[in-house]
Coordinates of C-alpha atoms and ligand atoms in Angstrom, one line a residue:
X29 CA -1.4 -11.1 -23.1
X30 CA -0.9 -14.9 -22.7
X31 CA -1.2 -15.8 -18.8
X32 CA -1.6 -19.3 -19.9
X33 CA 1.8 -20.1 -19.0
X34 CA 2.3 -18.2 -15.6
X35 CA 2.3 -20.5 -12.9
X36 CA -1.0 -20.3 -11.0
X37 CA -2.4 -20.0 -7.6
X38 CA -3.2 -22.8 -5.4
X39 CA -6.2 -20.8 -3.6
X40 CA -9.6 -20.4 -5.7
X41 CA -9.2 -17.3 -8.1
X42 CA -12.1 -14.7 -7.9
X43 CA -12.0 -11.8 -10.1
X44 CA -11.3 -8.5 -7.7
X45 CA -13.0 -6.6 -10.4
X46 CA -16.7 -9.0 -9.8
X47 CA -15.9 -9.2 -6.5
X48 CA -15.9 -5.8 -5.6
X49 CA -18.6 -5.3 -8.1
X50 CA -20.9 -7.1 -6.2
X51 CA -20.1 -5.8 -2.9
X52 CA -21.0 -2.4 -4.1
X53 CA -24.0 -3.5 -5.7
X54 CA -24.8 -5.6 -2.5
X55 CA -24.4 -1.9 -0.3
X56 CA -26.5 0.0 -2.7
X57 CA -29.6 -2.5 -2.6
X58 CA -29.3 -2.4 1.0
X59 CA -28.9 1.3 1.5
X60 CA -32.0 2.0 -1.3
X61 CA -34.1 -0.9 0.3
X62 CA -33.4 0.4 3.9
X63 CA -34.1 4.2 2.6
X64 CA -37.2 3.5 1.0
X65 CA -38.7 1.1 3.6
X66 CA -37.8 3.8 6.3
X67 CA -39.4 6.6 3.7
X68 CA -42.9 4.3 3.4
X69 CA -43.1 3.3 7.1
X70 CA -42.4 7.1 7.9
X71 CA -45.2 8.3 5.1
X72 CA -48.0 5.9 6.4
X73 CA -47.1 6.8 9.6
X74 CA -47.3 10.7 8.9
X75 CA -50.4 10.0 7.0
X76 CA -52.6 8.6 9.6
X77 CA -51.2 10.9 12.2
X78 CA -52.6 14.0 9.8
X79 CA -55.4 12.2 9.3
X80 CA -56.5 12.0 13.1
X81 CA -55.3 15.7 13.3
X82 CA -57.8 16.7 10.7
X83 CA -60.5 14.4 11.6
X84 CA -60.4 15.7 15.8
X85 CA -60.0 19.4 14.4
X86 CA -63.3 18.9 11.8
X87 CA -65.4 16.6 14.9
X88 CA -64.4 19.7 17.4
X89 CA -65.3 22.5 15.1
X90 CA -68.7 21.1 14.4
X91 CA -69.2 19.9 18.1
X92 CA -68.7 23.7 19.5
X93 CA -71.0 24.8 16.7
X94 CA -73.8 22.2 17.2
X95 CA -73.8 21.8 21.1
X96 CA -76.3 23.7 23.0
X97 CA -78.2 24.7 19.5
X98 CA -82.1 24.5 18.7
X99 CA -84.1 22.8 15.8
X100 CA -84.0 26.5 14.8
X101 CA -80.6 26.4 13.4
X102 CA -80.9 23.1 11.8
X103 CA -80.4 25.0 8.3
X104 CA -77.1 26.2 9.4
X105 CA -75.8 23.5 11.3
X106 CA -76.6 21.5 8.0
X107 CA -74.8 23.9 6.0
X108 CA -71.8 23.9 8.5
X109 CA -71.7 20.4 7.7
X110 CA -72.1 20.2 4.2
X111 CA -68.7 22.7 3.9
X112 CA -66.6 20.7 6.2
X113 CA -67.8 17.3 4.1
X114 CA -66.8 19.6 1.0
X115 CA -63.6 20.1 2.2
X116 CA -62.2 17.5 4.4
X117 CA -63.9 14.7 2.6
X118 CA -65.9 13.1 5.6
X119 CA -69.1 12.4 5.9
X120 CA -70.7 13.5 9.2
X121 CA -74.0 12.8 11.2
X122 CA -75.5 13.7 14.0
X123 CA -78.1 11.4 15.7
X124 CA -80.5 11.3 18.5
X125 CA -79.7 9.1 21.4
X126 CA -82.1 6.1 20.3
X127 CA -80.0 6.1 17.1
X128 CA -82.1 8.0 14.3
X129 CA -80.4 10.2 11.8
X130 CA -81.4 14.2 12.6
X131 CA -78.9 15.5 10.4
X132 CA -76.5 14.1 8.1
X133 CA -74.6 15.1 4.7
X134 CA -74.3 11.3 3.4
X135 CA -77.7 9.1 3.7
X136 CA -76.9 6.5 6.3
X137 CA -76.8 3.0 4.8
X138 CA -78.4 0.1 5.9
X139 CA -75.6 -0.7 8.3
X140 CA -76.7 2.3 10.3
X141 CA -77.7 0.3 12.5
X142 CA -74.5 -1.4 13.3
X143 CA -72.9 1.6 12.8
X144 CA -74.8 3.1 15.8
X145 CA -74.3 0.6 18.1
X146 CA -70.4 0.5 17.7
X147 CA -70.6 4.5 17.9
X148 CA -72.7 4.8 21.1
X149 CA -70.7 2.1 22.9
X150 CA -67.5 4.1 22.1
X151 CA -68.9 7.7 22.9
X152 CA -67.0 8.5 25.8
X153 CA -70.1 10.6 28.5
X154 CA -72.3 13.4 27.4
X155 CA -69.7 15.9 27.4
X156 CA -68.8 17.2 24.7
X157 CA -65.2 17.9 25.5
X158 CA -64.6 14.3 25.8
X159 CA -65.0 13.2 22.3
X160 CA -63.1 9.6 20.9
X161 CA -61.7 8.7 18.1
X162 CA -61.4 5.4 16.3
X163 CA -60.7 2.6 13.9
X164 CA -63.6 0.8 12.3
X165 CA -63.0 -1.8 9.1
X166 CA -62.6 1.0 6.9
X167 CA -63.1 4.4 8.5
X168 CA -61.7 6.6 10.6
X169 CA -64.5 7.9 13.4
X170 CA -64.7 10.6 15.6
X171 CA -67.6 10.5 17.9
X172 CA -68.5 12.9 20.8
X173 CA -71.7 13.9 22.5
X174 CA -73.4 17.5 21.9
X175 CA -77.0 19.0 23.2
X176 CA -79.0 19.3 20.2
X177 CA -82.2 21.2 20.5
X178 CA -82.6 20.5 24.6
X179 CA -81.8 16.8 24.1
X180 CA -78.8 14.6 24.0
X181 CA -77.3 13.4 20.5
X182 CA -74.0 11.9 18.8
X183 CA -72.4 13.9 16.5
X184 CA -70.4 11.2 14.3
X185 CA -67.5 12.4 11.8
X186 CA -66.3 9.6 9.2
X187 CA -62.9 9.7 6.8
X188 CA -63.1 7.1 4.7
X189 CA -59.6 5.3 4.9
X190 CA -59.6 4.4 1.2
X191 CA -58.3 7.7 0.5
X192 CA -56.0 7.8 3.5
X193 CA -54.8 4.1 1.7
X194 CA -54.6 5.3 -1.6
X195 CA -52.9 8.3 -1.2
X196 CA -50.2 6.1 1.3
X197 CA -50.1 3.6 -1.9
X198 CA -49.4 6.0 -4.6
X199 CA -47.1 7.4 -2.4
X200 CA -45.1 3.7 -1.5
X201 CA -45.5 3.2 -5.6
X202 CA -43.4 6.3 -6.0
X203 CA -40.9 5.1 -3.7
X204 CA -40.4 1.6 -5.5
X205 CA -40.2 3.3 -8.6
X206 CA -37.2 5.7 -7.5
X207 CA -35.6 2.7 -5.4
X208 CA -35.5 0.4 -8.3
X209 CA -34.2 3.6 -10.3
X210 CA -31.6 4.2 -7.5
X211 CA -30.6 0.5 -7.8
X212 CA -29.6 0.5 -11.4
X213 CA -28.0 3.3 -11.1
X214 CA -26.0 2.5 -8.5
X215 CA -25.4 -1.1 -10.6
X216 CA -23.7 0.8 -13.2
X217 CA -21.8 3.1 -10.8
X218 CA -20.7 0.2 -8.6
X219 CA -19.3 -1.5 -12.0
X220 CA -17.5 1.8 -12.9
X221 CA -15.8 2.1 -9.7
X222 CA -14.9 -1.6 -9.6
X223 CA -13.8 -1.2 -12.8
X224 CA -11.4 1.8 -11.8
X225 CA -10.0 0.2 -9.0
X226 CA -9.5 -2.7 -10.6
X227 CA -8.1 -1.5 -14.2
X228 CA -4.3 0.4 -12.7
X229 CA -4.3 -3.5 -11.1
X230 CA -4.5 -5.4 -14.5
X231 CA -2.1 -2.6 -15.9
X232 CA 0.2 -3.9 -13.5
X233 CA -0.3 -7.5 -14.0
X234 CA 0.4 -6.9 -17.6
X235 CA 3.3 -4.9 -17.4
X236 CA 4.5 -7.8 -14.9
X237 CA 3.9 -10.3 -17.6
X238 CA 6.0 -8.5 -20.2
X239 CA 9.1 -8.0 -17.3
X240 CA 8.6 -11.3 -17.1
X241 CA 9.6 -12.1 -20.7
X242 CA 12.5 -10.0 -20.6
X243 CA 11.6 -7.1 -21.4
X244 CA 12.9 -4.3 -19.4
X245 CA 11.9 -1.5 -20.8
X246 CA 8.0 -2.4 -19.5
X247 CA 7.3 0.9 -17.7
X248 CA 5.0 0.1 -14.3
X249 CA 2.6 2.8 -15.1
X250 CA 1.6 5.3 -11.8
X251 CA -2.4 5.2 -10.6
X252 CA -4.2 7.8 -9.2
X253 CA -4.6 6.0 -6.4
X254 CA -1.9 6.1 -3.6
X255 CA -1.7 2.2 -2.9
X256 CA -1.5 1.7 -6.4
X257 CA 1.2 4.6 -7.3
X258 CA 3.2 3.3 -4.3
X259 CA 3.1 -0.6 -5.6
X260 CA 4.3 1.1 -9.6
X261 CA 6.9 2.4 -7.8
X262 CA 8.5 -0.3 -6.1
X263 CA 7.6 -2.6 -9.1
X264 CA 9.6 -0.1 -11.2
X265 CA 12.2 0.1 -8.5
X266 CA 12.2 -4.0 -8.8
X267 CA 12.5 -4.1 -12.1
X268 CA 15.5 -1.5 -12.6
X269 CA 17.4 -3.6 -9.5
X270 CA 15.8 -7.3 -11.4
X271 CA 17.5 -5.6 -14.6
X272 CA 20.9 -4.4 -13.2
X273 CA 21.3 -7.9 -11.6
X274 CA 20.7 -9.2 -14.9
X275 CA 23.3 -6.9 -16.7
X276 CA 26.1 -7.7 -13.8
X277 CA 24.9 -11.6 -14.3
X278 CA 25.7 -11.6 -18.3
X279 CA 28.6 -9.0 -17.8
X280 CA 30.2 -11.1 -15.1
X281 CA 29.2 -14.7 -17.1
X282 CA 31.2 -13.0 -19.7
X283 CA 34.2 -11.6 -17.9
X284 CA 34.3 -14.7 -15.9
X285 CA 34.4 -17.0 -18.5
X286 CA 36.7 -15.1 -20.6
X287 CA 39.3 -14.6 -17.5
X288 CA 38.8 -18.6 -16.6
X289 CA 39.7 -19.5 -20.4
X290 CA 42.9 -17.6 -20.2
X291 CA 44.4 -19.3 -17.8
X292 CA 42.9 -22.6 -18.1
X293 CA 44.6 -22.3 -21.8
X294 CA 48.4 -21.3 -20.3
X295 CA 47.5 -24.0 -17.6
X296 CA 47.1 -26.7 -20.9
X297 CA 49.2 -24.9 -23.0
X298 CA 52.2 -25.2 -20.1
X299 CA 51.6 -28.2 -18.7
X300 CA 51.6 -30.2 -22.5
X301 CA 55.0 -28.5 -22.9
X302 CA 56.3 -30.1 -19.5
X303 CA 54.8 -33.8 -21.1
X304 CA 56.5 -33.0 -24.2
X305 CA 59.6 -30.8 -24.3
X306 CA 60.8 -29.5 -20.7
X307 CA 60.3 -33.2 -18.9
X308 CA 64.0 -33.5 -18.7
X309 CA 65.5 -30.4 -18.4
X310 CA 65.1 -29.7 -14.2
X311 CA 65.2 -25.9 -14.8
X312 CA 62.8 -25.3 -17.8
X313 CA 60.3 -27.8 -15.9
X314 CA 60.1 -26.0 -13.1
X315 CA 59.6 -23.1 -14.9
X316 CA 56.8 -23.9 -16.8
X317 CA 55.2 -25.5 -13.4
X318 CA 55.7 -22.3 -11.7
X319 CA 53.8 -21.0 -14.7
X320 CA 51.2 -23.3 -13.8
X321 CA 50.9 -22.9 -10.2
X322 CA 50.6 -18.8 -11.2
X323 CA 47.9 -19.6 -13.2
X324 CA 46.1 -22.3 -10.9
X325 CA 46.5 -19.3 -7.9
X326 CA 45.0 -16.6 -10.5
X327 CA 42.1 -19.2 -11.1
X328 CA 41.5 -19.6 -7.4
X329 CA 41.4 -16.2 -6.8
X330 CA 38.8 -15.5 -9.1
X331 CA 36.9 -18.1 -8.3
X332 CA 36.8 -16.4 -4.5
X333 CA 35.8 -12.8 -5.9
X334 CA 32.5 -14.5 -7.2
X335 CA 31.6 -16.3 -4.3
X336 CA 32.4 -13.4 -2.3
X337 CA 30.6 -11.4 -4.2
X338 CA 27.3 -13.6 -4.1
X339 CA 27.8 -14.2 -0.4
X340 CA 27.5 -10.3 0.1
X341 CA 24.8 -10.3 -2.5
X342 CA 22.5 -12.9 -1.1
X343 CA 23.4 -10.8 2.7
X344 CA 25.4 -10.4 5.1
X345 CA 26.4 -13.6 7.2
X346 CA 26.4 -13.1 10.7
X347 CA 29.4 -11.0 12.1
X348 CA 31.8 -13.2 14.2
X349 CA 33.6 -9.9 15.9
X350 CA 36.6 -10.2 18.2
X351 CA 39.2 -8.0 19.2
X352 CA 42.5 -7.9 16.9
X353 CA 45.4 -6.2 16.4
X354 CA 44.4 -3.8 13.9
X355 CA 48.2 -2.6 13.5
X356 CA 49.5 -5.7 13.0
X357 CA 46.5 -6.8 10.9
X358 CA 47.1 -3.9 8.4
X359 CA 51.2 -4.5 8.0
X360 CA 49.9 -8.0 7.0
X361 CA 47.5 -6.5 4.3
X362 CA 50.1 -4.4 2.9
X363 CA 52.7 -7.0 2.3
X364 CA 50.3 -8.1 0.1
X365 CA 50.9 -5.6 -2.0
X366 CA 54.9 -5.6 -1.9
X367 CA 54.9 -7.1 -5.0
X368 CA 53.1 -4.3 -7.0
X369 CA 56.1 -2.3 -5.6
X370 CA 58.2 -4.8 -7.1
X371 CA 57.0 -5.8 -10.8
X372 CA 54.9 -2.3 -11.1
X373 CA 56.7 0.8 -9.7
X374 CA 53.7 1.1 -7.1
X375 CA 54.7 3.5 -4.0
X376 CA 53.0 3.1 -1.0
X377 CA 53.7 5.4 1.7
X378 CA 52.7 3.8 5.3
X379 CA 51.8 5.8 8.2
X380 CA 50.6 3.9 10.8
X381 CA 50.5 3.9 15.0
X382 CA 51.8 1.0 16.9
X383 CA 50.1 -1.7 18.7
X384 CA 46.0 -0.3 18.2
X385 CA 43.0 -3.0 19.5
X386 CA 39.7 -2.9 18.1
X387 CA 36.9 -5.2 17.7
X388 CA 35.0 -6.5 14.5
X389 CA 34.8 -9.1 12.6
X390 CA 38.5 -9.8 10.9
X391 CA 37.8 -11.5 8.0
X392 CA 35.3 -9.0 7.0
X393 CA 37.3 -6.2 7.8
X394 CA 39.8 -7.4 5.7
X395 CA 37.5 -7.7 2.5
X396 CA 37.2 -3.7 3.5
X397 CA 40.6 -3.0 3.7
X398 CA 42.0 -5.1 0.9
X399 CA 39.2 -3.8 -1.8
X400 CA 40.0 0.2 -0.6
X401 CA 43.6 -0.2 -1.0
X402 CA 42.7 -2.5 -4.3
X403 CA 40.6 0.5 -5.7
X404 CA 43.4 2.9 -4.4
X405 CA 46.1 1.1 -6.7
X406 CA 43.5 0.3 -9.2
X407 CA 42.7 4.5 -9.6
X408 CA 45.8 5.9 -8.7
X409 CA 47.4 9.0 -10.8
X410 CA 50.4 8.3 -13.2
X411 CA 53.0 8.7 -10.2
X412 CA 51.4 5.2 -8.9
X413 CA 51.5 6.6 -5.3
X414 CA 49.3 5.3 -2.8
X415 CA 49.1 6.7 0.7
X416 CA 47.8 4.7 3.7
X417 CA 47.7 6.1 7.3
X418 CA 46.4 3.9 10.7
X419 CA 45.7 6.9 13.3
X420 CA 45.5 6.7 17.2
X421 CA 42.6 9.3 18.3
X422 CA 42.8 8.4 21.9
X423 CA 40.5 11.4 22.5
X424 CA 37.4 10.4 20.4
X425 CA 38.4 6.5 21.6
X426 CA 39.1 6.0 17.6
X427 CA 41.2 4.5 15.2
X428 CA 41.0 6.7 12.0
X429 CA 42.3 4.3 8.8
X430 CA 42.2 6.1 5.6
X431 CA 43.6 5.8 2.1
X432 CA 44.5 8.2 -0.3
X433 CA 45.2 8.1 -3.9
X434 CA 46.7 10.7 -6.6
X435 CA 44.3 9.7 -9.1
X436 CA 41.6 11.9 -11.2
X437 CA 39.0 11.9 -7.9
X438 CA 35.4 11.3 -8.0
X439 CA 32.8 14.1 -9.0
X440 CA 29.8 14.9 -6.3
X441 CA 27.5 13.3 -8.5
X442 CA 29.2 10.3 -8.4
X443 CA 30.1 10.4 -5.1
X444 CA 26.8 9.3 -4.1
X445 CA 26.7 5.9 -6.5
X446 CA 29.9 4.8 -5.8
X447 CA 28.7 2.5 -3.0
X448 CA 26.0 1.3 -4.7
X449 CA 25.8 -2.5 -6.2
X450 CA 26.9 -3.0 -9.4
X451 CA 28.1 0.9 -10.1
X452 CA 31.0 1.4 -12.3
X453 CA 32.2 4.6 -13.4
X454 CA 31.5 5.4 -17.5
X455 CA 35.0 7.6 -17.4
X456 CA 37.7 5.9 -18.4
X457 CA 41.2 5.8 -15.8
X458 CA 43.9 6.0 -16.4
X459 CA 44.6 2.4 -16.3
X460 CA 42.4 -0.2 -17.9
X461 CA 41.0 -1.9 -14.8
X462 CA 38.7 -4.8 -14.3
X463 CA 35.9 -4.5 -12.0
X464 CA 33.1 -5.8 -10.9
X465 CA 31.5 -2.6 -9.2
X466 CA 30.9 -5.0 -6.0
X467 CA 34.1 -3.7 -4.5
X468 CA 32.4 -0.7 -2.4
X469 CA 29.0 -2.1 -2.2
X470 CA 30.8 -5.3 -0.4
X471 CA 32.5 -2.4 1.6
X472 CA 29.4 -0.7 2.8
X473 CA 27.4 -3.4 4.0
X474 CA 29.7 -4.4 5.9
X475 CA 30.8 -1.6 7.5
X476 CA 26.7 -0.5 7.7
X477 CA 26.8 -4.2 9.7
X478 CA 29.4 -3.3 12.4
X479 CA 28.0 0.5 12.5
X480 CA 31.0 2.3 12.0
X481 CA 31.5 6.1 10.6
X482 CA 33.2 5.4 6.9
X483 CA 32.9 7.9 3.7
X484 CA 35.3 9.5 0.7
X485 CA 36.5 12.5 0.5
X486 CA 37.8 13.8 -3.2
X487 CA 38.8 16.7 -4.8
X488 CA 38.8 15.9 -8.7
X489 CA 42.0 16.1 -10.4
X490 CA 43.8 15.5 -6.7
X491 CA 42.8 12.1 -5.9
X492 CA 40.4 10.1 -3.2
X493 CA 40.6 9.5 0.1
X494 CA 38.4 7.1 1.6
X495 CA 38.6 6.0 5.4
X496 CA 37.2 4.1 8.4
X497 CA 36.7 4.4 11.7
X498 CA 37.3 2.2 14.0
X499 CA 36.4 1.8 17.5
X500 CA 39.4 1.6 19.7
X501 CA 39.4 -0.9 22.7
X502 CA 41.9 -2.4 24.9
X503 CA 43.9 -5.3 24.2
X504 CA 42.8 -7.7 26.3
X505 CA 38.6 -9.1 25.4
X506 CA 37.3 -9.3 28.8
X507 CA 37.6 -5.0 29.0
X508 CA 36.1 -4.8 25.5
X509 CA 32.5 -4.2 25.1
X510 CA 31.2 -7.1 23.2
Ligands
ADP1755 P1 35.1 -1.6 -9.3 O1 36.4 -1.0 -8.7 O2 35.2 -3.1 -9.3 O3 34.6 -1.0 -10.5 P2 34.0 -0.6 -6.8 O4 32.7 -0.9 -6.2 O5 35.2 -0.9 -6.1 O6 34.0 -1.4 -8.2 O7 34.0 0.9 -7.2 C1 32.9 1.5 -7.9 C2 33.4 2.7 -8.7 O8 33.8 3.7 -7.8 C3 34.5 2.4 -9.6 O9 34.1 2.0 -10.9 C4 35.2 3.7 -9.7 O10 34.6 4.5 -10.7 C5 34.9 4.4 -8.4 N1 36.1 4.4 -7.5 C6 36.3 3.5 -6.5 N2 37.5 3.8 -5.8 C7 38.0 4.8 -6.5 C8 39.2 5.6 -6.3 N3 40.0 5.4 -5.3 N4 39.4 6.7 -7.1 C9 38.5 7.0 -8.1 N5 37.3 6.3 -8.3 C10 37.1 5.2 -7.5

């Protein structure tokens, strides 16, 4: 699709798809990162917490077995010793209180010395319940005080931290490994998502493009996501109300300018014959102006339908109500139509109460009236009869107007179109008539505007009757609610 020649934004255009890309990707490091540096602070932790365990639990096994023993079980306490070295991987040594090795499982190197002093200055008394445990460079100690064969020594217990380090590395190693697994993964899954969200989006944009071009047909396709199937659907509802303005726009271009070339012919065509042939004779001239004049009011009229029509189109104005004679208002509509009764056999029958006030706004209320009674002539049976009624209901403080015509009626189905914009029935009357399919929706909004109750009633094959209510109010503004 060529975008090149859609107008573009002013602001800096990121792609949502990267965007949200890297915001994913961005939340995955720092979940993985923060999970795996909580996992290898917690193992080292853990670690050297077990490792004290075991190392106090060795030390005071050894300690109650050694303390208060002779040189007569020196073979046992060394094999007592050798088996915890076996299997807990120290190295242990007991020592008389001047510092020389009685007993040990590792030969004591030739920082024994140094060794010693750190582990008599922190053996904590000659108890041996009060053993310590400590840090050195590389070891973990625990040193405590037993009686060994009637004289005071230091049992020392050494772990090695290498292992403790290289158990806690291997451990961290396995950690980066999975985290830096994680991340990809989650790389390609944050592009997957972004891409999902983002697709329905360009769809959209697409389809968009096309409508642009004209093509109508372009069908706003629905997302799985409820944002997204909620824009489709007002895009399609946009197009399909884009589209019907565009139908009623060519429909009414070519309506328009076929009605405005008929008379703007008979208006040339009449007014060459006055230059020409009538210009003397007083009676044809004036015949052929009055021809004219027809033509020139015909012109005007239609000229006034189209702005009206675009007024209502482009909204409602504000309403300018006051309170009218409603009665007389009506009588002054109807002679309007006198001269239907005249030239076309039209019979209206008139019904309506004397001397009723209400308020709205007039010249509004007229467009209502006029393009009822309009559509009431316009689809009214063979007999041409059109029935129009004014009604006092004092009791519900209303003025019911309604008028009714012996037409074919409207079905239930098309009942509920009738006021929409642009709708025109597909059956044909049973007079050719020229509409626009404004005429009710002009009718609705307005009323809709001024809130009062209007609707149709129809039985088909009978006729319509479509009416208003009015409020009623008294005659003089200053008692009427404005
Ligand atoms: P128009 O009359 O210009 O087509 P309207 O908005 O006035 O447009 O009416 C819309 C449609 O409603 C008409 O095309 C017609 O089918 C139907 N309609 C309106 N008034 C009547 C009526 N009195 N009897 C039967 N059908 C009617």
């Amino acid at each position: 699709m060529n975008r090149d020649k859609l107008p573009k934004s002013p602001l800096r255009i990121r792609s949502l798809q990267v965007l949200l890309w890297r915001y994913f990707a961005l939340l995955a490091i720092l979940i993985v990162v923060a999970v795996a540096l909580v996992c290898a602070g917690i193992l080292s932790n853990a670690y050297s917490v077990q490792s004290r365990e075991r190392i106090t639990a060795v030390g005071t096994g050894l300690t109650m077995y050694i303390d208060g023993k002779t040189e007569h079980f020196k073979g046992l306490i060394t094999g007592e010793m050798n088996e915890s070295a076996f299997t807990d991987g120290v190295d242990v040594f007991l020592c008389a209180a001047d510092g020389e090795p009685l007993i040990y499982t590792t030969e004591p190197g030739e920082d024994w010395e140094s060794t010693f002093g750190e582990l008599s200055a922190m053996a904590d008394g000659w108890s041996p319940l009060r053993a310590t445990v400590y840090r050195s460079e590389s070891m973990l100690n625990y040193v405590s005080c037993v009686t060994f064969d009637f004289g005071q020594c230091y049992l020392l217990v050494r772990y090695p931290m290498y292992i403790l380090t290289e158990s806690v590395n291997s451990m961290q190693l396995y950690i980066l490994i999975i985290a830096i697994v994680a991340i990809i993964v989650s790389f390609v899954i944050a592009y997957m998502l972004a891409q999902r969200i983002s697709r329905p989006i360009r769809n959209l944009s697409d389809t968009a493009t096309r409508m642009a071009k004209g093509d109508y047909s372009a069908q706003f396709a629905s997302a799985e996501f409820e944002e997204i199937a909620m824009l489709s659907d007002s895009l399609n509802y946009a197009r399909d109300e884009i589209k019907k303005s565009d139908d009623f726009q060519k429909e009414l271009l070519a309506n328009v300018s076929h009605d405005l070339r008929t008379p703007l012919t008979m208006i040339k065509a009449y007014a060459s014959m006055v230059q020409e042939i009538s210009g003397n004779d007083p009676q044809k001239r004036n015949k052929h102006l009055q021809v004219i004049i027809d033509e020139a009011d015909r012109l005007t009229g239609l000229v006034n339908d189209i702005l009206n029509a675009s007024k209502v189109s482009a909204g409602l104005s504000e309403l300018n109500k006051k309170v009218f004679n409603l009665t007389e208002f009506l009588y002054g509509i109807m002679n309007k139509f006198d001269y239907l009764q005249e030239t076309s056999g039209y019979k209206f029958f008139i019904d309506i109460d004397p001397d009723m006030y209400t308020l709205a706004d007039e010249e509004k209320i007229y467009q209502v009236l006029y393009n009822l009674i309009s559509n009431a002539v316009n689809y009214t049976g063979a007999d041409k009869c059109v029935y129009v009624s004014l009604k006092d209901c004092p009791e519900q403080g209303r003025i019911k107007f309604a008028v009714r015509d012996t037409g074919k009626g409207i079905s239930e189905e098309e009942r509920e179109h009738i006021w929409d914009r642009y709708y025109r029935s597909k059956d044909a009357h049973a007079r050719p008539v020229k509409g626009t399919g404004l005429g009710l929706n002009i009718v609705k909004i307005i009323l809709q505007a001024h809130n009062f109750d209007f609707g149709v009633q129809s039985e088909e094959g009978k006729g319509s009757t479509f009416y208003v209510d009015f409020p009623e109010v008294s005659s003089t503004p200053a008692d009427s609610p404005v």
